[in-house]
Coordinates of C-alpha atoms and ligand atoms in Angstrom, one line a residue:
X27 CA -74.8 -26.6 45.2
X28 CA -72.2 -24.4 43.0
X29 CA -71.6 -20.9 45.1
X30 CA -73.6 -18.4 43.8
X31 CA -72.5 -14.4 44.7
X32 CA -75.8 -12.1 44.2
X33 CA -77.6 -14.4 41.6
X34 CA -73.7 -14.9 39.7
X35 CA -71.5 -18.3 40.2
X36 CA -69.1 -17.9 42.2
X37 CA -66.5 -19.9 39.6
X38 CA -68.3 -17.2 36.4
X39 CA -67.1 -14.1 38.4
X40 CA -63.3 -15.8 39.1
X41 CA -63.1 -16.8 35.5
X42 CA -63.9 -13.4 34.2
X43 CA -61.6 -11.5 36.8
X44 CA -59.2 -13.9 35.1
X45 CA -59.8 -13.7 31.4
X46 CA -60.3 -9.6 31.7
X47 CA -56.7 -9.1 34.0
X48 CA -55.2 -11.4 30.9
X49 CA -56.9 -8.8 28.3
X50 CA -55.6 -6.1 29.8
X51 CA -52.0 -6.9 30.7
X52 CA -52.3 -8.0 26.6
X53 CA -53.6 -5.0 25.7
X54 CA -51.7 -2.1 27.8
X55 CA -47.9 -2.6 27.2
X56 CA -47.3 1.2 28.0
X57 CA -49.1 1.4 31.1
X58 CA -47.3 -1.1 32.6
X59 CA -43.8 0.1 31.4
X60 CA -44.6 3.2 33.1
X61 CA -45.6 1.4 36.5
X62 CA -42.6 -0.2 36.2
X63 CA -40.5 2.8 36.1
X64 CA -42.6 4.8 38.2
X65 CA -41.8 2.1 40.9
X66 CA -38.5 3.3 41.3
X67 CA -40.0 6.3 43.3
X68 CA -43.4 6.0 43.9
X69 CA -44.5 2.8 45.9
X70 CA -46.5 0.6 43.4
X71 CA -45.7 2.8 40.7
X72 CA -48.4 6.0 41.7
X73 CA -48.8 9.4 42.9
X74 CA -50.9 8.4 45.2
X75 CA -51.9 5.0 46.4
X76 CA -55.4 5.0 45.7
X77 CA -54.4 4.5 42.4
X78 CA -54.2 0.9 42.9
X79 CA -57.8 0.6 43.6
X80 CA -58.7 0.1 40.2
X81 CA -58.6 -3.8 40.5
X82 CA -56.3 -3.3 37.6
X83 CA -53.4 -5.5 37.1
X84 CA -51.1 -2.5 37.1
X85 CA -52.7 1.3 37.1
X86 CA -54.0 2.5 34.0
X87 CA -51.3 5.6 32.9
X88 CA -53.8 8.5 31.2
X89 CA -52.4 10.6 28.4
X90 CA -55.2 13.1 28.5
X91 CA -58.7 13.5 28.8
X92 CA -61.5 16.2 27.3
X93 CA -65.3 16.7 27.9
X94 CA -66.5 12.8 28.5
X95 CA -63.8 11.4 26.8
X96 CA -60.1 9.9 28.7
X97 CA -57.4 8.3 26.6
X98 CA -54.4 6.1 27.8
X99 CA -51.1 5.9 27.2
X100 CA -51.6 2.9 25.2
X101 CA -54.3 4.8 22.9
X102 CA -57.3 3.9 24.3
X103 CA -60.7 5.8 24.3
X104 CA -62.5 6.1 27.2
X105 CA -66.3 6.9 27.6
X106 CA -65.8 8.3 31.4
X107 CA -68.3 8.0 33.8
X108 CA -65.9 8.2 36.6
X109 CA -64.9 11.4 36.3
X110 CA -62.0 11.8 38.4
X111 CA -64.5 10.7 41.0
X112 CA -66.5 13.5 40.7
X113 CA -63.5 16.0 40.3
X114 CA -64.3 16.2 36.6
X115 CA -68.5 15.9 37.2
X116 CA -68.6 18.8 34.9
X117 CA -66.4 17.3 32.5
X118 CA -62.9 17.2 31.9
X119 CA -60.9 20.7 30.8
X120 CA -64.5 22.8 30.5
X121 CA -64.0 25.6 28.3
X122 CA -64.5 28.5 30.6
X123 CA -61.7 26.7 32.9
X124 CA -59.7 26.4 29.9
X125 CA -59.8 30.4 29.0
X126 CA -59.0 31.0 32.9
X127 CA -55.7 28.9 33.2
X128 CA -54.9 30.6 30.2
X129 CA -55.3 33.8 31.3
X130 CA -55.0 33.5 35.1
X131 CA -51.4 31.5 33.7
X132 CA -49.3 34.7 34.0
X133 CA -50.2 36.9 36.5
X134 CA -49.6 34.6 39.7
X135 CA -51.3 31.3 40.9
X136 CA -51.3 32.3 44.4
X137 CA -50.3 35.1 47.1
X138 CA -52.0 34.3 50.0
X139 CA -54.2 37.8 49.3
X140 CA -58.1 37.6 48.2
X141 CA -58.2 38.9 44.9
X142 CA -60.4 40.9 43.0
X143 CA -62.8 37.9 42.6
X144 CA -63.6 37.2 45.9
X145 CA -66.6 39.8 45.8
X146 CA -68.6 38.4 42.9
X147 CA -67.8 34.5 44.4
X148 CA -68.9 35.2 47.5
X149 CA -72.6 36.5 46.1
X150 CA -72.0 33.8 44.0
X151 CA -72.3 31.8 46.6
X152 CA -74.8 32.8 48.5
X153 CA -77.3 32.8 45.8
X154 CA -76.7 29.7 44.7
X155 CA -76.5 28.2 47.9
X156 CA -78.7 30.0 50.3
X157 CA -76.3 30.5 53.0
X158 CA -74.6 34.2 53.5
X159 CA -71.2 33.1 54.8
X160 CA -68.6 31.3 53.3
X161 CA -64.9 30.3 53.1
X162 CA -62.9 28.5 50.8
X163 CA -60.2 25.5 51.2
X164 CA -58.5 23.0 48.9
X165 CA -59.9 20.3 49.5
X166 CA -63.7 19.0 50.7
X167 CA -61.4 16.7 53.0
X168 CA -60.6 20.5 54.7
X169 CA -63.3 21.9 54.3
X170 CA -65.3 19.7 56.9
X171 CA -62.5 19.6 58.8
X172 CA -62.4 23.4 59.4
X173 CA -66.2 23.2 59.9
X174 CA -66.4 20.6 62.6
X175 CA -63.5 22.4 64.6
X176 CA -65.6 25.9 64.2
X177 CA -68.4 23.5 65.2
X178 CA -66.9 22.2 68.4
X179 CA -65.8 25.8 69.1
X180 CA -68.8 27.5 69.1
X181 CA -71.0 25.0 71.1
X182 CA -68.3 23.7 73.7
X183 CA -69.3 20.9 72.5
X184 CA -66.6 17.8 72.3
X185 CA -68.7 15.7 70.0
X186 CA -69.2 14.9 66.5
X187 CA -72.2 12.4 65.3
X188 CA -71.7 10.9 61.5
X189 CA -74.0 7.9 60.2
X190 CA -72.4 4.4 60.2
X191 CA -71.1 4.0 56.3
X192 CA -70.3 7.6 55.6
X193 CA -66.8 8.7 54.5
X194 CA -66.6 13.2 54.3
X195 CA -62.6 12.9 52.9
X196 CA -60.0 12.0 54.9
X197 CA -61.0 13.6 58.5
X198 CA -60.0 12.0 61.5
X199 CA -63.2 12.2 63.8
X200 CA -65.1 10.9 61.6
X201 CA -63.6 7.2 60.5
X202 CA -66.0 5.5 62.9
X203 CA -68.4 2.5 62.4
X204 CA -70.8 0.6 64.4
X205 CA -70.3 -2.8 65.0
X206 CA -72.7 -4.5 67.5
X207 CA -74.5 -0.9 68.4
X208 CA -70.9 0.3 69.4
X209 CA -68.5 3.0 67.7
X210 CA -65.4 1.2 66.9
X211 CA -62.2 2.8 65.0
X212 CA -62.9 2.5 61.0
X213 CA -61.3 -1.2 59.7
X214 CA -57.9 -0.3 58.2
X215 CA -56.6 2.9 60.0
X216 CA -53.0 3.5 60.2
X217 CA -51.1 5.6 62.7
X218 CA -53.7 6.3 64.4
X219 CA -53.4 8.2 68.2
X220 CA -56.2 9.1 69.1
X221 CA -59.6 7.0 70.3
X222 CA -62.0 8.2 67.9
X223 CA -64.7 6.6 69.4
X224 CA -64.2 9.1 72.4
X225 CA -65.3 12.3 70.2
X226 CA -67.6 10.6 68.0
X227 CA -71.3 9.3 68.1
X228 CA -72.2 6.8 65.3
X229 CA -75.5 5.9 64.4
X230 CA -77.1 3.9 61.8
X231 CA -78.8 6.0 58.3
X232 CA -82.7 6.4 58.5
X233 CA -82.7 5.5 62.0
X234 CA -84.1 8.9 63.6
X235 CA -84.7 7.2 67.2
X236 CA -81.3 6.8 67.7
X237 CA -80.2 9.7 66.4
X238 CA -82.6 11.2 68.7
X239 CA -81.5 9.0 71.4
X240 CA -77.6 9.8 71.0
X241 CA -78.6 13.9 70.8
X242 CA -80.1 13.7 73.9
X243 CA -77.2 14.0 76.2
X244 CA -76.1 17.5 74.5
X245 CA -72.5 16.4 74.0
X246 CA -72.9 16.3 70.4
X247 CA -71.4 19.7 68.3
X248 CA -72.4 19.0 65.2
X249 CA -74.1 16.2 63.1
X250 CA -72.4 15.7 59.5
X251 CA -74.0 14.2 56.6
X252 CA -74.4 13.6 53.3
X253 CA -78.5 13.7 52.5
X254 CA -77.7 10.3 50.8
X255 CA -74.5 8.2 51.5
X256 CA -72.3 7.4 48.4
X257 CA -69.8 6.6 49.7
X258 CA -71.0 3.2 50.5
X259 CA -72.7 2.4 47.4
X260 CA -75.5 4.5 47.6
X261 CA -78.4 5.0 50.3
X262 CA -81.1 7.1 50.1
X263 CA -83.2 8.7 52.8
X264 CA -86.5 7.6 53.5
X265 CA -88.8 10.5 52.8
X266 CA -88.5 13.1 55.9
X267 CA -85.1 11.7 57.4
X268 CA -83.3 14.3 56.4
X269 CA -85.6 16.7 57.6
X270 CA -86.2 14.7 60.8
X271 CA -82.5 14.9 61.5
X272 CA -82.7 18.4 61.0
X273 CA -85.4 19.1 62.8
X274 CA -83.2 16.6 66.2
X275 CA -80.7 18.6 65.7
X276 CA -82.6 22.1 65.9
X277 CA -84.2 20.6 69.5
X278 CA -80.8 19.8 70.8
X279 CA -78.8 22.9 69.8
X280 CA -76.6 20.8 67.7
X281 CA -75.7 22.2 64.6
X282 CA -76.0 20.4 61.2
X283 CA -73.4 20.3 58.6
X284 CA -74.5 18.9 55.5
X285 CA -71.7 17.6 52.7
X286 CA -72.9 17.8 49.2
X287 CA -69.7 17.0 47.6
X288 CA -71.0 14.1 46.0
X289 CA -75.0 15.1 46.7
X290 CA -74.2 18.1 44.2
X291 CA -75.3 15.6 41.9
X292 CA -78.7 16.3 42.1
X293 CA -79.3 19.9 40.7
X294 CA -77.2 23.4 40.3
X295 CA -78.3 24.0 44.3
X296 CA -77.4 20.4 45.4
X297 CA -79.9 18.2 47.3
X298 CA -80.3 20.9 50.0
X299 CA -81.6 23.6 47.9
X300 CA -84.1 21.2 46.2
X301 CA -85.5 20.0 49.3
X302 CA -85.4 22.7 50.8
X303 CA -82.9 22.4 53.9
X304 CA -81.0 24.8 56.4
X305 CA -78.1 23.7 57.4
X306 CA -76.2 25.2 59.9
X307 CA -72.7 24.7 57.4
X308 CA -73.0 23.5 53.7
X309 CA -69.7 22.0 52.1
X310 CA -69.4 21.1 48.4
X311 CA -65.8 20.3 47.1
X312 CA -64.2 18.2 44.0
X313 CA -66.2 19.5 41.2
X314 CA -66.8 23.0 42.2
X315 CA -64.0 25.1 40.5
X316 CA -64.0 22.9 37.5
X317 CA -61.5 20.4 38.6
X318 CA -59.2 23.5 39.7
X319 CA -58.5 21.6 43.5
X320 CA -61.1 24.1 45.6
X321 CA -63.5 23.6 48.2
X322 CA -66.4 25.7 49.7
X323 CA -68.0 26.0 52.7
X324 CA -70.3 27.9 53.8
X325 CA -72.4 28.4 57.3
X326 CA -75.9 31.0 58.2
X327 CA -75.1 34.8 59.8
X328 CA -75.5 33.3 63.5
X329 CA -72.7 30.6 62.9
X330 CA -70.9 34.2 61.5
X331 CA -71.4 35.7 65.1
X332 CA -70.9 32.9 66.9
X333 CA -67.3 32.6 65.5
X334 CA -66.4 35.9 66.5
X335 CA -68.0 35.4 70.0
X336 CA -65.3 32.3 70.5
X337 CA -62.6 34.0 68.9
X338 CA -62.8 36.7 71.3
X339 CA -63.1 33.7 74.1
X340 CA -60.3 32.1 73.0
X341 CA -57.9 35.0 72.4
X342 CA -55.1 35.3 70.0
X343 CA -53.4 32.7 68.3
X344 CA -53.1 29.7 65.9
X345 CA -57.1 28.9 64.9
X346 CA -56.0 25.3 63.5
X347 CA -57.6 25.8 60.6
X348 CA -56.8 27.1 57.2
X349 CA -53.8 25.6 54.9
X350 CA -51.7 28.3 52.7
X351 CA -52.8 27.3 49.0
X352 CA -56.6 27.7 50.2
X353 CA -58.3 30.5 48.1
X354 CA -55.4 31.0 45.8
X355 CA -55.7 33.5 43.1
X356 CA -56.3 30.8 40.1
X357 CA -58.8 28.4 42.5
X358 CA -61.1 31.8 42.9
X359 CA -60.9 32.6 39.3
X360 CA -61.5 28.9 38.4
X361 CA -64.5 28.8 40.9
X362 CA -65.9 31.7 39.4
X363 CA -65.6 30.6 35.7
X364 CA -67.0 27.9 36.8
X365 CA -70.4 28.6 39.0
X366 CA -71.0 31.5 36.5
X367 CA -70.6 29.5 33.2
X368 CA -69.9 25.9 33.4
X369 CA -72.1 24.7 36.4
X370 CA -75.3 25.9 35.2
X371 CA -79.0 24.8 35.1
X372 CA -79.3 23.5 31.3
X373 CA -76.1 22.3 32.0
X374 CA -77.4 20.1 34.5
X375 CA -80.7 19.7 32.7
X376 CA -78.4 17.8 30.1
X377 CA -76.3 15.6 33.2
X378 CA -79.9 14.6 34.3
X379 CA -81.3 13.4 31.1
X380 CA -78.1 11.2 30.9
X381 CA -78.2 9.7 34.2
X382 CA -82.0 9.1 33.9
X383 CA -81.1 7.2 30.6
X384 CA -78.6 5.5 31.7
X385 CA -80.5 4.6 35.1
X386 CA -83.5 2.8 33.2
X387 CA -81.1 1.5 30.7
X388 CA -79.5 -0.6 32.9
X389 CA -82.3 -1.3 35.3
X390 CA -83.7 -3.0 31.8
X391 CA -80.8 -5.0 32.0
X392 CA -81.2 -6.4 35.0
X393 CA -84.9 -6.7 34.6
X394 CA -84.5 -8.7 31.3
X395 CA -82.2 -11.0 32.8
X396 CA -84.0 -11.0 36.5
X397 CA -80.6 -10.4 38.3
X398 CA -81.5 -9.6 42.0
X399 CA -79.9 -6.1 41.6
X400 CA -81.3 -2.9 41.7
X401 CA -80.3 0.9 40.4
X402 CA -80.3 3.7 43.2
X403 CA -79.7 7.4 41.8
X404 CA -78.8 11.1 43.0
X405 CA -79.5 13.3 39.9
X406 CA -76.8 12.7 37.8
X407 CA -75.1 10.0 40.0
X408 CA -76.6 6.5 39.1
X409 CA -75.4 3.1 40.7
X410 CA -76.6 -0.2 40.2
X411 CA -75.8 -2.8 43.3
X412 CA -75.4 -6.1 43.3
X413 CA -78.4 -6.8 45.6
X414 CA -81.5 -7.0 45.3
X415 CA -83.5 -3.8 47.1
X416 CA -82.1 -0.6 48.3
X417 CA -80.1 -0.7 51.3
X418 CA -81.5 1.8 54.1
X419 CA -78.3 2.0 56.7
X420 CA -74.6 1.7 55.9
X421 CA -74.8 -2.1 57.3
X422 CA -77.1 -3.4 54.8
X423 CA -75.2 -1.3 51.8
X424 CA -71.7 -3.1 53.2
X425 CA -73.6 -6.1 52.7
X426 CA -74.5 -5.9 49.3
X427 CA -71.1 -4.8 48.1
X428 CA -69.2 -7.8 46.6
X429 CA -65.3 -7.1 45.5
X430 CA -65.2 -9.7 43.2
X431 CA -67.9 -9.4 40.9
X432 CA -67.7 -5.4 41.2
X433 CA -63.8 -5.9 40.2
X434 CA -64.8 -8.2 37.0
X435 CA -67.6 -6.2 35.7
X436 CA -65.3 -3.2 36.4
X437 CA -62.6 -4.8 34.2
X438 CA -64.8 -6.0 31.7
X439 CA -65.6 -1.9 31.2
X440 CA -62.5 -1.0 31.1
X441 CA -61.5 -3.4 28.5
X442 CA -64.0 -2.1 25.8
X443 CA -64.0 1.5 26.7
X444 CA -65.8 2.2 29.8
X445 CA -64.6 3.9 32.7
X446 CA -66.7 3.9 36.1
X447 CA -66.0 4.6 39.7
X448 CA -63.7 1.8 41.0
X449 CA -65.0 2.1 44.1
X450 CA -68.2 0.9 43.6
X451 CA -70.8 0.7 40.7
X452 CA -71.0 4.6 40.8
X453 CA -71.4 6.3 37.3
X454 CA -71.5 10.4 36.5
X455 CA -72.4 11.9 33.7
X456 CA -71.3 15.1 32.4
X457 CA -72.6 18.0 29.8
X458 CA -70.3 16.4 27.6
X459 CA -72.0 13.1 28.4
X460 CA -74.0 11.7 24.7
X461 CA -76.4 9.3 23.9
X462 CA -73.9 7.1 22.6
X463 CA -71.9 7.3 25.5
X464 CA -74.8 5.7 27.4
X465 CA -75.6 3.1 25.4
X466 CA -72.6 2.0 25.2
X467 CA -72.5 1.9 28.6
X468 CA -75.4 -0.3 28.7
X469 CA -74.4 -2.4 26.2
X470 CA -71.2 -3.3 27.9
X471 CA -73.1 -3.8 31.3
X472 CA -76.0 -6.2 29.1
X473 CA -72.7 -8.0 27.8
X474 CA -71.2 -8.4 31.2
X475 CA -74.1 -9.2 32.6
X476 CA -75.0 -12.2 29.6
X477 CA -71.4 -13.3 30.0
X478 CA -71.5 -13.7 34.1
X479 CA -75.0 -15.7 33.4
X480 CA -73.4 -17.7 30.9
X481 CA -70.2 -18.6 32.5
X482 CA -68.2 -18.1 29.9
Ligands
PMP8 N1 -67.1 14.5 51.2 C1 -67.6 13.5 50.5 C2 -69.0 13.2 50.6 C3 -66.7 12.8 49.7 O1 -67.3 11.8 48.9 C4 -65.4 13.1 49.6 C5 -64.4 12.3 48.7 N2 -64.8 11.2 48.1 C6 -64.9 14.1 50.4 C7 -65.8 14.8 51.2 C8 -63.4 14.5 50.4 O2 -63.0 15.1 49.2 P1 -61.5 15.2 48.9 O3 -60.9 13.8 48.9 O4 -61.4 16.0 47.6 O5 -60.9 16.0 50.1

């Protein structure tokens, strides 16, 4: 029998990676003049090599991009449901971020001195978020990163536990998996000198025994997580896991650090303040000053003493922590603009209509044409895999993640005016996110979907 890759031939999905990487070289002369030229100084022609992920012949070159809407340098229009990977998950260029470049543009971008924002950000904060602390950083990559050192410092703790599948940026400690029940070093590492598996637990999602089990021995600082991976496609918690891990970490003096940088998703408090958590630090990054690079994170008044209490332990000195752009005068402004005016409640109300259009849209795809794939969604983050129910643990999500046929329905978007997540199936929507924009969406899916059945 033919090969078949989740309910697709084998020889369908190769023959549309083929005829869709032909359509596109056809169609984007200008792009790949300017990866050509860009290769003289950037290896493979980008920035930044994860710019190559697209599947893409050569990397799509952008001209600009406003509200939903992204056009390259050849002229096409995207609908973008990417969105800068969540960067631009309240659209790109917001007007409120608009008017502070504009005015923040000549009176310094940064001095390494809070301005006269930081007050009204930091209540801000708290309000929004429900923890009374907080600093800010550039990136979400940083800001776990200066959490999990606090973390460490405050407990005496050498540990770090993270779920098997999660990714929190581009922080050491944590890029760990479990193969065969044992940590090993993440698949793909480079330079790296230290044994990772040493100062890091790793358990499998929605498995509270062994979290339980690996808290016991006290070693363990802090647990990070996302309340539902997406990094991995996406898995969701069974109901309570969250608060089960929560609740393990409480009965262990481990402290809890929970990432919404993607979870943000779900509401204008993120997934913790709709369900209600306490977290001992709460990080949220990308998105949150508008696309202005900023990161937050914030931790409860005892983590407040207990930083004091080990910097007087520790004494004078270097805290490893902090990087000089961090809090600059435009980021604050930008953050401001944005948790005052841009990422509010009927703006999500709008996101979430979207998404939850989009979501049965193409779940009636797949219905109709009884694919054996399913949709999973975080507000307005909606993914449909290629398998056929949910995944529960970062295993069974790796399983159902197939290159191939997520690279030719990818390109098949791209080619008629669709943009999403090359990582996965992942799709945002924004406030400027329309109707239209989603059934289009759906439409193209339906006629990637009809052309994968068909074989032709
Ligand atoms: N946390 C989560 C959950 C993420 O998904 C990411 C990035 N995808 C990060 C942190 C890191 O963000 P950045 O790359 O902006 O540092």
């Amino acid at each position: 029998m033919d090969k078949t890759v989740a309910g697709i031939a084998a020889a369908s999905i190769e023959a549309m990676l083929a005829r869709e990487k032909a359509r596109f070289i056809a169609g984007n002369p200008i792009s790949q003049r300017l990866g050509d030229e860009a290769k003289h100084h950037f290896p493979d022609g980008v920035p930044l090599h994860w710019m190559t992920d697209w599947g893409t012949p050569f990397p799509l070159f952008v001209r600009e991009a406003q509200g939903a809407s992204l056009t390259d340098a050849d002229g096409h229009r995207y609908r973008d449901f990417c969105l800068g990977d969540t960067g631009a998950m309240f659209g790109h260029s917001p007007g409120p971020i608009l008017t502070v470049l504009a005015e923040q543009g000549g009176h310094g971008l940064t001095y390494m001195l809070p301005t006269e924002d930081a007050p009204a950000v930091g209540r801000l904060l708290a309000e929004r978020f429900g923890l009374p602390f907080w600093q800010v950083a550039a990136t979400a990559t940083d800001a776990n990163r200066f959490a999990l050192r606090w973390a460490r410092a405050i407990t005496g703790r050498p540990k770090i536990l993270v779920f098997n599948g999660c990714y929190h940026g581009t922080v050491d400690e944590t890029f760990v998996r479990l193969r065969d029940g044992e940590p090993i070093h993440r698949p793909g590492l480079l330079g790296q000198f230290a044994d990772l598996t040493q100062g890091a637990s790793v358990v499998e999602f929605n498995d509270l025994p062994a979290l339980e089990a690996a808290l016991a021995a006290r070693d363990v600082a802090c647990v990070i997580t996302e309340p539902a991976l997406t990094n991995i496609g996406m898995v969701l918690p069974d109901p309570g896991f969250i608060e089960g891990v929560q609740a393990a970490c409480r009965a262990t003096g481990t402290l809890l650090l929970i990432d919404e940088t993607h979870t943000i998703s779900t509401g204008p408090g993120g997934w913790t303040r709709a369900h209600g958590l306490s977290p001992d630090f709460f990080v949220v990054g990308k998105a949150i000053a508008g696309g202005v690079p900023c990161a937050v994170w914030g931790f409860t008044a005892a983590i407040e003493a207990a930083m004091k209490a080990a910097r007087a332990r520790t004494g004078p000195g270097h805290s490893g922590m902090g990087t000089t752009l961090s809090a600059n005068a435009l980021a604050l402004r930008a953050l401001r603009a944005n948790l005052e005016q841009v990422m509010t409640p009927a703006a999500y109300d709008h996101m979430l209509a979207m998404s939850g259009r989009l979501a049965a849209g193409i779940r009636r795809v797949i219905a109709e044409r009884g694919l054996p794939w399913h949709v999973s969604a975080v507000g307005a983050r909606a993914e449909f895999v290629c398998g056929p129910v949910p995944p529960r643990n970062g295993t069974e999500a790796a399983a159902a993640m197939h290159g191939d046929l997520e690279a030719a329905i990818h390109l098949f978007l791209m080619n008629r005016g669709v943009l999403i997540a090359p990582f996965h199936n992942m799709t945002l929507t924004c406030p400027a996110t329309t109707t239209e924009d989603v059934d289009h969406l759906v439409a193209c899916v339906a006629a990637a979907c009809d052309a994968l059945i068909a074989g032709a």
